[in-house]
Amino acid sequence: MATRLPAAKSNSTKAIAAPTRRGRPPRKVYINVLVKATTRDGLAKLKASGSLASQGEVIDELVEKVLSLKARSGN
């Protein structure tokens, strides 16, 4: 299972603004999908630049951001 690396700054706005999670933690599942080589390379670059532990965490963050944008725009 992937684990998130500790944040570089403990007083970041993201840590302060993050809501407290209640209930069970999200379940981790595996997916096996075919992607382009450029997508795989992009995931690796985002993983390195975002200090994430895995490409799966990159996908998790991207999906979360897209869903948040869609919720704000009403789509």
XYZ file of C-alpha atoms in Angstrom:
75
model
C 0.000 0.000 0.000
C 1.152 3.500 -0.734
C 1.889 5.909 2.039
C 2.076 9.668 1.853
C 5.343 11.306 2.772
C 5.197 13.877 5.593
C 4.681 17.477 4.471
C 7.750 19.685 4.249
C 6.107 22.471 6.249
C 3.911 21.697 9.239
C 2.109 25.052 9.105
C 0.986 24.874 5.474
C -2.459 26.165 4.550
C -3.401 22.796 3.107
C -2.831 21.128 6.481
C -4.797 23.815 8.295
C -7.687 23.846 5.815
C -7.968 20.058 5.507
C -11.208 18.756 7.021
C -11.035 16.044 9.648
C -11.943 12.650 8.304
C -14.669 10.754 10.104
C -15.466 7.069 9.916
C -13.497 4.440 8.080
C -10.474 5.441 6.023
C -10.915 5.124 2.256
C -10.415 1.626 0.907
C -7.391 1.072 -1.333
C -7.995 -0.911 -4.514
C -5.846 -1.911 -7.454
C -6.587 -1.083 -11.077
C -4.873 -2.387 -14.150
C -5.301 -0.002 -17.061
C -3.546 0.572 -20.348
C -2.056 4.070 -20.675
C 0.183 5.806 -23.178
C 3.904 5.949 -22.470
C 3.624 9.741 -22.218
C 0.947 9.370 -19.515
C 3.201 7.047 -17.541
C 6.094 9.506 -17.881
C 3.827 12.353 -16.773
C 2.716 10.405 -13.716
C 6.353 9.785 -12.799
C 7.185 13.507 -13.138
C 4.146 14.567 -11.084
C 5.038 11.973 -8.447
C 8.549 13.383 -8.126
C 7.514 17.044 -8.139
C 4.641 16.527 -5.705
C 6.609 14.474 -3.176
C 4.105 11.641 -3.478
C 4.878 8.024 -2.662
C 3.306 6.445 -5.750
C 1.763 7.102 -9.131
C -1.508 5.924 -7.616
C -1.395 8.874 -5.210
C -0.868 11.177 -8.202
C -4.022 9.760 -9.794
C -5.909 10.110 -6.480
C -4.988 13.808 -6.246
C -5.800 14.513 -9.899
C -9.229 12.900 -9.612
C -9.928 14.765 -6.372
C -9.011 18.105 -7.989
C -11.115 17.483 -11.097
C -14.135 16.477 -9.017
C -13.684 19.575 -6.854
C -13.541 21.813 -9.942
C -16.637 20.186 -11.383
C -18.515 20.605 -8.099
C -17.637 24.316 -8.020
C -18.699 24.895 -11.612
C -21.915 22.915 -11.171
C -21.176 20.281 -13.843
